[in-house]
Amino acid sequence: MDATILSKVDQWLNGGFDEETVAAVRKLQKDNPDELTDAFYRSLEFGTGGLRGVMGVGTNRMNKYTVGMATQGFANYLKKSFTGEIKIAIAHDSRNNSRFFAEVTANVMAANGIKVFLFESLRPTPELSFTIRHLQCQGGIVLTASHNPKEYNGYKAYWNDGAQLVPPHDKNVIAEVEKISGIGEVKWTGWPENITLIGKEIDEAYLAMLKGLSVYPEVCAQQHDLKIVYTPIHGTGITLVPEILQRFGFDNVHIVEEQAKPDGNFPTVVYPNPEEAEAMSIGLKKAAALDADILLGTDPDSDRVGIAVKDHTGKWILLNGNQTAVLLFNYIVEGRKRKGLSQPNDYICKTIVTSDLIDVFATANKISCYNTLTGFKWIADLIRRKEGQENFVCGGEESYGYMIGDNVRDKDAIASVAMICEMAAYARSQGKSLYEQLIDIYLQYGFYKESLISITKKGMKGAEEIAAMMSAYRDNPPASINGSAVVKVFDYQLQQITEPATGAKTPIDGLPKSNVLQFLLADGSRISARPSGTEPKIKFYFSVNESLDSVADLESTEQRLDAKVASIIHDMQL
């Protein structure tokens, strides 16, 4: 075993850790040396979603010590960055140990002389972002692993604008954490009077703000009986989604009772992720049985939402994140125009791996559309940089996250559920379904089809394999893919665009470095490769498109696009 790993293990065995932790480390030494290596070979780092990992003992695990040391580092950085009273808000989701980790975090912050606003019980992540701004805090923390399996937990750190940490703050916090040589340097307890419990009063302020996002409240009132099925998938959505739907005027809402109770074991699903068909399957059965208009599901911390609607044949289908984003952006932008709410400096925002159809739609509607790196912290960073100059309308990414207005600086499934239901109500008032609305968009702007595959590579060896895969694509990019020439290579790590035919290179301006590669093909297809910042995966995104002349051509066009994606995957040997 590597000497550095052995040193870390020895520190945990002899460094004043509690008896239960020491016993767990010794058990791994005896029974599972491979897992021991994985638990100590690195320290958890802030990625696109903050600190996240499997719960257990070790420097590469989520436990009270890694949480405590991260919190001490964050506290040290907050005190270096701000003068006077420092305030921080803390929330948590329904996962196992989330409340415990939230209380550990609150105690450490309070012991460092920081005023803590701790939610009395579980709350959605977007409400935490809202609370930071509402209470004028200098930072915030939410304990969640979002949509990861039940073995995981995580720690998202936020800055005073209500957004997750971006450079230089993220790296500076890590630097502060790395200065802590042991758990003895953590202020674990003290000044409990610095902790204030919060709850209903913040809920009320947040819900009132969300109600103000409505574009067509009169349509919601008219279509109040829209039949909605909702599942929180054992997460925090149950705390506020039914309430916001009621406030929007919907009175025909049906909760999936089997998944209504918050439960960190997520007993009815393999992955508590609305991107997964399996997680939505119980809701789909209920929606079909009730002949509902729409099904919606949120993940454990309620920042992502998945939806299902009936297609033109009456069959229930799950929309992907790109399709929902296209519908939502179209509804909000066009609705604001019709109501006279739009402004000349309006803009929308998406990530570089989200559907190019949104760019096409934005150009046609003469509204600026900016592209950011993957992760909502970059959308929030753009909003911060453009404050006072341009007016943010909405943002989104293909992984089922959307943000409406700028009062919350993270993806917000509570707001999204309400606006998606309003969008469905508006479509129904026009004699259409959401699916028919989507087809109208394809007829107008082109049929864009996106697909995603994730390749999991666990542990230290897996991380090396992912790095080698990216290096191979970077050093020897393909000349063609699926018989279509690669006309541009976007390397966000080197921050340059290369045209293979001429060798011409142009800079990518305005975006930080990121380990992402994109290949734009002569036929308009785009392939993106990106290692995940929060999971041991490398993700490949595929986007293909054709014009759509009539509804009669829908099925054949979709089949051709699906076949093209399959051929690209086969050609790339993925």
XYZ file of C-alpha atoms in Angstrom:
574
model
C 0.000 0.000 0.000
C 1.198 3.511 -0.842
C 3.119 5.173 2.006
C 0.930 8.282 1.880
C -2.191 6.149 2.289
C -0.602 4.224 5.182
C 0.237 7.511 6.881
C -3.373 8.699 6.611
C -4.665 5.387 7.984
C -2.243 5.608 10.918
C -3.424 9.139 11.666
C -7.022 7.927 11.863
C -6.040 5.037 14.120
C -3.967 7.125 16.519
C -5.133 10.691 16.109
C -7.907 10.995 18.665
C -10.792 9.772 16.516
C -13.766 8.185 18.301
C -13.774 4.485 19.107
C -16.419 3.630 16.532
C -14.349 5.207 13.759
C -11.139 3.469 14.837
C -12.920 0.113 14.946
C -14.314 0.646 11.449
C -10.835 1.459 10.076
C -9.348 -1.652 11.704
C -12.122 -3.770 10.216
C -11.306 -2.466 6.742
C -7.608 -3.209 7.345
C -8.457 -6.781 8.197
C -11.306 -7.589 5.807
C -11.152 -5.241 2.820
C -7.782 -3.623 1.976
C -9.055 -2.490 -1.449
C -11.864 -0.519 0.145
C -9.399 0.845 2.713
C -7.251 2.144 -0.157
C -10.249 3.765 -1.815
C -11.291 5.334 1.503
C -7.899 7.009 2.034
C -6.149 7.434 -1.334
C -7.356 11.041 -1.650
C -9.325 13.714 0.140
C -12.753 14.722 -1.091
C -12.565 17.852 -3.251
C -15.056 20.451 -4.369
C -16.224 19.578 -7.882
C -19.143 20.957 -9.896
C -21.450 20.033 -7.009
C -19.212 20.628 -3.996
C -18.107 17.908 -1.592
C -19.698 14.533 -2.325
C -18.897 10.912 -1.594
C -19.875 7.576 -0.122
C -20.554 7.704 3.617
C -18.042 5.877 5.798
C -14.646 6.261 7.461
C -11.675 7.772 5.651
C -10.468 10.970 4.007
C -12.303 10.037 0.793
C -15.611 9.476 2.571
C -18.421 11.589 3.948
C -18.264 11.444 7.746
C -18.377 13.849 10.663
C -14.618 14.420 10.481
C -14.396 15.265 6.785
C -17.512 17.418 7.196
C -16.059 19.088 10.278
C -12.688 19.809 8.665
C -14.335 21.140 5.511
C -16.495 23.386 7.673
C -13.505 24.655 9.638
C -11.738 25.474 6.389
C -14.834 27.257 5.069
C -15.201 29.158 8.352
C -11.562 30.259 8.199
C -12.041 31.506 4.650
C -15.256 33.355 5.497
C -13.466 35.155 8.339
C -10.623 36.114 6.009
C -13.049 37.364 3.373
C -15.524 39.405 5.438
C -15.346 41.843 8.319
C -18.003 42.424 10.954
C -20.792 39.943 11.661
C -20.699 36.864 9.448
C -23.926 34.935 8.851
C -24.454 31.568 7.225
C -27.569 29.517 6.373
C -27.619 25.706 6.591
C -30.133 23.237 5.160
C -30.283 19.507 4.511
C -32.222 16.910 2.527
C -33.803 13.560 3.462
C -30.655 11.420 3.187
C -29.335 9.258 5.979
C -27.066 11.345 8.260
C -28.021 14.626 6.561
C -29.488 16.098 9.745
C -26.491 14.878 11.757
C -24.031 16.408 9.290
C -26.062 19.649 9.249
C -25.850 19.883 13.039
C -22.102 19.131 13.002
C -21.697 21.901 10.434
C -23.808 24.329 12.463
C -21.866 23.599 15.662
C -18.484 24.153 14.005
C -19.619 27.410 12.395
C -21.118 28.642 15.675
C -17.938 27.745 17.575
C -16.041 29.925 15.116
C -18.149 32.932 16.052
C -20.328 32.795 12.944
C -24.086 33.371 13.239
C -25.918 30.308 11.944
C -29.447 30.079 10.542
C -30.238 26.351 10.613
C -33.469 25.045 9.115
C -35.525 23.230 11.732
C -36.022 20.249 9.401
C -35.371 19.166 5.818
C -35.806 21.765 3.061
C -35.194 21.957 -0.707
C -31.763 23.117 -1.872
C -33.146 26.103 -3.842
C -34.748 27.443 -0.687
C -31.275 27.490 0.873
C -30.015 29.635 -2.022
C -32.996 31.972 -1.585
C -32.402 32.166 2.178
C -28.785 33.291 1.784
C -29.964 36.268 -0.251
C -33.081 36.898 1.830
C -31.177 37.003 5.150
C -28.119 38.680 3.592
C -25.794 35.890 4.637
C -22.148 35.678 3.636
C -22.484 32.005 2.769
C -24.525 28.842 2.991
C -24.272 25.077 3.126
C -26.693 22.337 2.196
C -26.115 18.713 3.114
C -27.205 16.618 0.152
C -25.914 14.257 -2.510
C -28.679 15.299 -4.875
C -29.764 12.297 -6.965
C -26.925 9.899 -6.043
C -27.603 6.419 -4.589
C -28.419 6.065 -0.902
C -24.790 5.321 0.091
C -23.810 8.900 -0.775
C -24.039 12.213 0.963
C -22.595 15.604 0.172
C -21.909 19.172 1.163
C -22.641 22.081 -1.169
C -21.033 25.375 -0.193
C -22.516 28.713 -1.272
C -21.268 32.291 -1.385
C -23.076 35.500 -0.463
C -24.870 35.756 -3.826
C -26.663 32.469 -3.120
C -24.605 30.568 -5.706
C -22.293 27.614 -5.276
C -18.614 28.416 -4.962
C -16.686 29.339 -8.104
C -13.012 30.293 -8.512
C -11.207 31.614 -6.655
C -13.407 30.820 -3.671
C -13.711 27.064 -4.258
C -9.961 26.506 -4.486
C -9.306 28.897 -1.617
C -11.670 26.971 0.649
C -9.895 23.729 -0.243
C -6.567 25.420 0.498
C -7.862 26.392 3.933
C -9.088 22.850 4.567
C -5.701 21.421 3.555
C -3.985 23.661 6.104
C -5.782 21.773 8.869
C -3.366 19.060 9.949
C -5.774 17.163 12.157
C -9.163 17.074 13.810
C -7.705 18.828 16.847
C -7.678 22.060 14.848
C -11.455 21.960 14.360
C -13.592 24.013 16.739
C -16.241 21.359 17.266
C -18.421 23.026 19.903
C -18.994 26.367 21.582
C -21.299 29.396 21.443
C -24.531 27.469 20.800
C -26.337 30.808 21.141
C -25.026 31.609 17.652
C -27.452 29.058 16.179
C -30.990 30.206 15.268
C -33.546 27.722 13.974
C -35.570 28.913 10.970
C -38.512 27.473 9.060
C -42.021 28.664 8.263
C -41.216 32.363 7.968
C -38.602 31.636 5.287
C -40.984 29.225 3.549
C -43.543 31.997 3.312
C -41.103 34.495 1.801
C -39.824 31.926 -0.703
C -43.321 30.824 -1.762
C -44.439 34.428 -2.210
C -41.445 35.041 -4.480
C -42.259 31.934 -6.520
C -45.876 33.002 -6.938
C -44.604 36.219 -8.490
C -42.919 34.259 -11.301
C -46.257 33.324 -12.875
C -46.691 34.656 -16.408
C -50.364 33.728 -16.847
C -52.029 33.509 -13.395
C -55.421 33.971 -15.062
C -54.851 30.846 -17.163
C -53.970 28.855 -14.034
C -57.247 29.978 -12.499
C -59.149 29.002 -15.634
C -57.405 25.614 -15.903
C -57.375 24.943 -12.155
C -58.557 21.367 -12.674
C -55.458 20.375 -14.673
C -54.871 16.805 -13.478
C -51.367 16.714 -11.983
C -49.542 13.701 -10.533
C -46.466 14.481 -8.436
C -43.800 12.334 -6.748
C -41.094 13.697 -4.430
C -39.227 10.321 -4.666
C -38.802 10.251 -0.855
C -37.209 13.709 -0.831
C -37.701 17.298 0.237
C -40.172 18.247 -2.507
C -43.064 17.110 -0.340
C -42.420 20.096 1.950
C -43.240 22.780 -0.635
C -44.387 21.432 -4.029
C -48.015 20.698 -3.023
C -48.196 24.137 -1.415
C -46.838 26.084 -4.412
C -49.168 24.216 -6.784
C -52.090 25.200 -4.590
C -50.936 28.826 -4.574
C -50.688 28.802 -8.360
C -54.352 27.785 -8.314
C -54.187 24.055 -9.123
C -56.628 21.978 -7.089
C -56.461 18.607 -8.836
C -53.056 17.424 -7.598
C -52.410 13.755 -6.808
C -49.360 12.751 -4.744
C -47.682 9.374 -5.324
C -48.212 8.122 -1.775
C -45.696 5.256 -2.033
C -42.934 7.859 -2.488
C -44.351 10.718 -0.410
C -42.506 10.052 2.870
C -38.938 11.410 3.130
C -36.644 8.395 3.498
C -32.869 8.261 2.995
C -33.049 4.581 2.055
C -35.202 5.432 -0.995
C -37.035 2.106 -0.639
C -39.036 2.188 -3.886
C -36.195 3.057 -6.289
C -32.672 2.009 -7.224
C -31.601 5.612 -7.921
C -33.668 8.547 -6.577
C -33.222 10.392 -9.845
C -36.088 11.660 -12.036
C -33.772 11.198 -15.031
C -34.189 7.439 -14.522
C -37.331 5.820 -15.928
C -37.326 3.347 -13.047
C -37.614 6.165 -10.479
C -40.660 7.531 -12.305
C -42.336 4.167 -12.924
C -44.721 4.231 -9.944
C -45.779 7.749 -10.852
C -46.324 6.725 -14.464
C -48.690 3.953 -13.384
C -50.677 6.388 -11.257
C -50.772 8.998 -14.036
C -52.031 6.416 -16.535
C -54.650 5.076 -14.101
C -55.954 8.602 -13.435
C -55.676 9.677 -17.087
C -53.723 12.666 -15.803
C -52.497 15.607 -17.855
C -48.938 15.579 -16.544
C -46.584 13.713 -14.193
C -43.729 15.442 -12.368
C -41.003 14.033 -10.115
C -38.283 15.789 -8.109
C -35.006 14.431 -6.746
C -34.181 14.240 -2.999
C -33.027 17.850 -2.624
C -35.558 19.207 -5.131
C -33.268 20.938 -7.556
C -34.079 18.634 -10.518
C -37.442 17.804 -12.035
C -38.491 15.170 -14.556
C -41.821 15.147 -16.377
C -43.974 12.757 -18.383
C -46.743 13.618 -20.836
C -48.920 11.806 -23.362
C -47.696 11.750 -26.949
C -49.867 12.166 -30.065
C -51.069 8.547 -29.730
C -52.016 8.901 -26.048
C -48.996 6.908 -24.844
C -47.195 8.188 -21.760
C -43.589 9.213 -22.442
C -40.845 10.730 -20.301
C -39.372 13.924 -21.699
C -35.641 14.387 -21.363
C -34.065 17.468 -19.820
C -33.383 19.098 -23.171
C -36.999 18.759 -24.279
C -38.312 20.207 -21.026
C -35.839 23.099 -21.266
C -36.894 23.850 -24.842
C -40.575 23.897 -23.834
C -40.001 25.976 -20.709
C -37.741 28.551 -22.356
C -40.157 28.875 -25.272
C -43.148 29.353 -22.943
C -41.471 31.951 -20.723
C -39.891 33.992 -23.532
C -42.972 34.015 -25.761
C -45.310 34.499 -22.793
C -43.339 37.528 -21.577
C -43.556 38.973 -25.098
C -47.331 38.447 -25.293
C -47.854 40.020 -21.858
C -45.566 42.969 -22.600
C -43.109 41.919 -19.882
C -40.040 41.451 -22.071
C -37.144 43.929 -21.982
C -34.598 44.806 -24.687
C -31.733 43.524 -22.527
C -33.353 40.168 -21.649
C -31.184 37.073 -21.897
C -31.408 33.343 -21.320
C -28.620 30.960 -20.433
C -27.746 27.299 -20.823
C -24.719 25.014 -20.564
C -22.478 23.952 -23.451
C -23.912 20.401 -23.444
C -27.553 21.512 -23.509
C -29.558 21.431 -26.755
C -28.405 23.707 -29.579
C -32.103 24.123 -30.393
C -32.248 26.722 -27.614
C -29.594 28.809 -29.390
C -31.570 28.540 -32.634
C -34.789 29.510 -30.855
C -33.079 32.463 -29.131
C -31.671 33.833 -32.402
C -35.097 33.642 -34.053
C -36.666 35.438 -31.080
C -33.904 38.082 -30.941
C -32.987 37.323 -27.345
C -29.403 36.783 -26.207
C -28.479 33.213 -25.245
C -25.251 32.627 -23.352
C -23.524 29.264 -22.941
C -21.635 28.357 -19.770
C -19.689 25.398 -18.495
C -21.680 22.492 -17.050
C -22.983 23.171 -13.569
C -25.428 25.787 -12.356
C -22.741 27.644 -10.465
C -21.516 28.935 -13.831
C -24.981 30.183 -14.800
C -25.164 31.932 -11.423
C -21.682 33.371 -11.982
C -22.815 34.803 -15.317
C -25.859 36.400 -13.644
C -23.599 37.989 -11.028
C -21.274 39.409 -13.695
C -24.163 40.826 -15.748
C -26.163 42.304 -12.876
C -27.181 45.866 -13.637
C -26.382 45.454 -17.343
C -28.702 42.727 -18.668
C -31.885 41.094 -17.413
C -31.785 37.352 -16.707
C -35.012 35.560 -17.656
C -34.339 31.841 -17.272
C -31.571 29.263 -17.433
C -31.251 25.513 -17.654
C -29.187 22.450 -18.348
C -29.898 19.075 -19.889
C -29.619 17.285 -16.558
C -33.157 18.321 -15.558
C -32.250 21.601 -13.857
C -33.938 24.958 -14.526
C -33.929 28.402 -12.944
C -36.555 31.108 -13.483
C -35.671 34.651 -12.455
C -32.625 35.488 -10.351
C -33.917 35.377 -6.769
C -32.534 31.846 -6.510
C -29.022 31.239 -7.847
C -29.237 27.484 -8.283
C -31.491 25.122 -10.160
C -34.927 25.154 -8.611
C -37.364 22.270 -9.007
C -39.987 23.949 -6.815
C -40.220 26.917 -9.178
C -39.893 24.615 -12.199
C -42.773 22.341 -11.156
C -45.056 25.352 -10.781
C -44.035 26.895 -14.113
C -44.208 23.600 -16.002
C -47.751 23.066 -14.720
C -48.646 26.640 -15.729
C -47.134 25.899 -19.155
C -49.271 22.759 -19.439
C -52.335 24.771 -18.401
C -51.614 27.387 -21.060
C -51.183 24.711 -23.734
C -54.504 23.155 -22.684
C -56.180 26.563 -22.891
C -55.014 26.648 -26.525
C -56.400 23.167 -27.183
C -52.979 21.532 -27.183
C -50.928 19.143 -25.106
C -47.318 19.818 -24.109
C -46.224 17.139 -26.560
C -48.022 18.896 -29.395
C -46.404 22.132 -28.292
C -42.986 20.452 -28.550
C -43.717 19.200 -32.070
C -44.729 22.728 -33.096
C -41.303 23.920 -31.934
C -39.591 21.168 -33.956
C -41.596 22.120 -37.058
C -40.554 25.723 -36.675
C -36.887 25.389 -35.735
C -35.812 21.821 -36.570
C -35.950 18.418 -34.881
C -33.056 18.171 -32.422
C -32.447 14.832 -30.724
C -30.037 14.465 -27.822
C -28.684 11.425 -26.058
C -26.309 10.753 -23.188
C -24.264 7.772 -22.072
C -22.251 7.554 -18.849
C -19.332 5.183 -18.400
C -18.575 4.449 -14.736
C -14.964 3.895 -13.649
C -14.729 3.499 -9.893
C -11.796 4.084 -7.568
C -8.234 5.266 -8.155
C -7.767 3.008 -11.189
C -11.021 4.255 -12.691
C -9.934 7.890 -12.339
C -6.722 7.039 -14.200
C -8.668 5.318 -16.993
C -10.951 8.351 -17.440
C -7.922 10.660 -17.581
C -6.279 8.414 -20.198
C -9.459 8.397 -22.299
C -9.616 12.206 -22.335
C -5.900 12.472 -23.158
C -6.319 10.146 -26.129
C -9.171 12.273 -27.556
C -7.236 15.475 -26.877
C -3.909 14.336 -28.371
C -5.376 12.442 -31.331
C -8.841 13.826 -32.120
C -10.806 11.855 -34.744
C -10.763 13.232 -38.300
C -14.317 12.017 -38.840
C -17.077 10.362 -36.838
C -19.726 8.175 -38.438
C -18.545 9.218 -41.900
C -18.933 12.955 -41.240
C -15.842 15.148 -41.018
C -14.946 16.810 -37.727
C -15.000 20.488 -38.687
C -14.285 21.959 -35.250
C -12.775 20.677 -32.005
C -13.668 22.680 -28.900
C -11.111 22.091 -26.135
C -12.301 23.879 -23.019
C -9.207 22.807 -21.088
C -6.873 24.491 -23.583
C -9.554 27.159 -24.202
C -9.274 26.948 -27.968
C -11.244 25.907 -31.041
C -9.319 24.014 -33.725
C -10.427 23.528 -37.342
C -8.756 20.266 -38.436
C -9.039 21.040 -42.153
C -6.904 24.183 -41.916
C -5.257 23.891 -38.517
C -6.686 27.303 -37.634
C -7.060 27.965 -33.916
C -9.264 30.547 -32.222
C -9.618 31.187 -28.476
C -12.672 30.312 -26.420
C -13.351 33.552 -24.578
C -15.254 34.182 -21.393
C -15.204 30.671 -19.934
C -12.883 29.186 -17.290
C -10.811 26.127 -18.102
C -12.675 22.824 -17.922
C -11.813 19.293 -18.961
C -14.405 19.097 -21.748
C -13.992 18.237 -25.427
C -16.567 18.811 -28.168
C -16.512 17.646 -31.763
C -18.702 19.495 -34.267
C -19.353 17.466 -37.416
C -20.015 18.628 -40.961
C -23.591 17.298 -40.767
C -24.357 19.505 -37.731
C -23.964 16.752 -35.128
C -22.146 17.578 -31.909
C -20.426 15.124 -29.557
C -19.180 16.198 -26.113
C -16.943 14.280 -23.704
C -16.832 15.346 -20.056
C -15.658 13.619 -16.888
C -18.210 14.162 -14.131
C -17.207 16.522 -11.354
C -19.259 14.688 -8.730
C -19.273 11.014 -9.734
C -16.710 8.444 -10.988
C -18.006 8.728 -14.548
C -17.152 10.046 -17.961
C -20.156 11.335 -19.866
C -20.670 11.508 -23.617
C -23.360 13.819 -24.983
C -24.723 13.420 -28.518
C -26.788 15.964 -30.441
C -28.121 15.360 -33.944
C -30.736 17.237 -35.960
C -32.809 17.402 -39.142
C -35.508 19.698 -40.431
C -39.058 18.473 -39.827
C -41.522 19.288 -42.607
C -44.733 17.814 -41.219
C -46.168 15.856 -38.304
C -46.513 12.911 -40.693
C -42.695 12.800 -40.927
C -42.200 12.815 -37.173
C -41.766 9.078 -36.624
C -39.459 8.458 -39.592
C -37.322 11.502 -38.756
C -36.952 10.402 -35.155
C -35.961 6.913 -36.270
C -33.250 8.326 -38.528
C -31.917 10.522 -35.738
C -31.902 7.624 -33.263
C -30.065 5.489 -35.815
C -27.508 8.252 -36.336
C -26.791 8.465 -32.594
C -26.419 4.674 -32.430
C -23.998 4.755 -35.380
C -21.928 7.510 -33.757
C -21.680 5.515 -30.521
C -20.681 2.405 -32.472
C -18.099 4.298 -34.513
C -16.555 5.772 -31.343
C -16.474 2.271 -29.781
C -18.244 3.437 -26.646
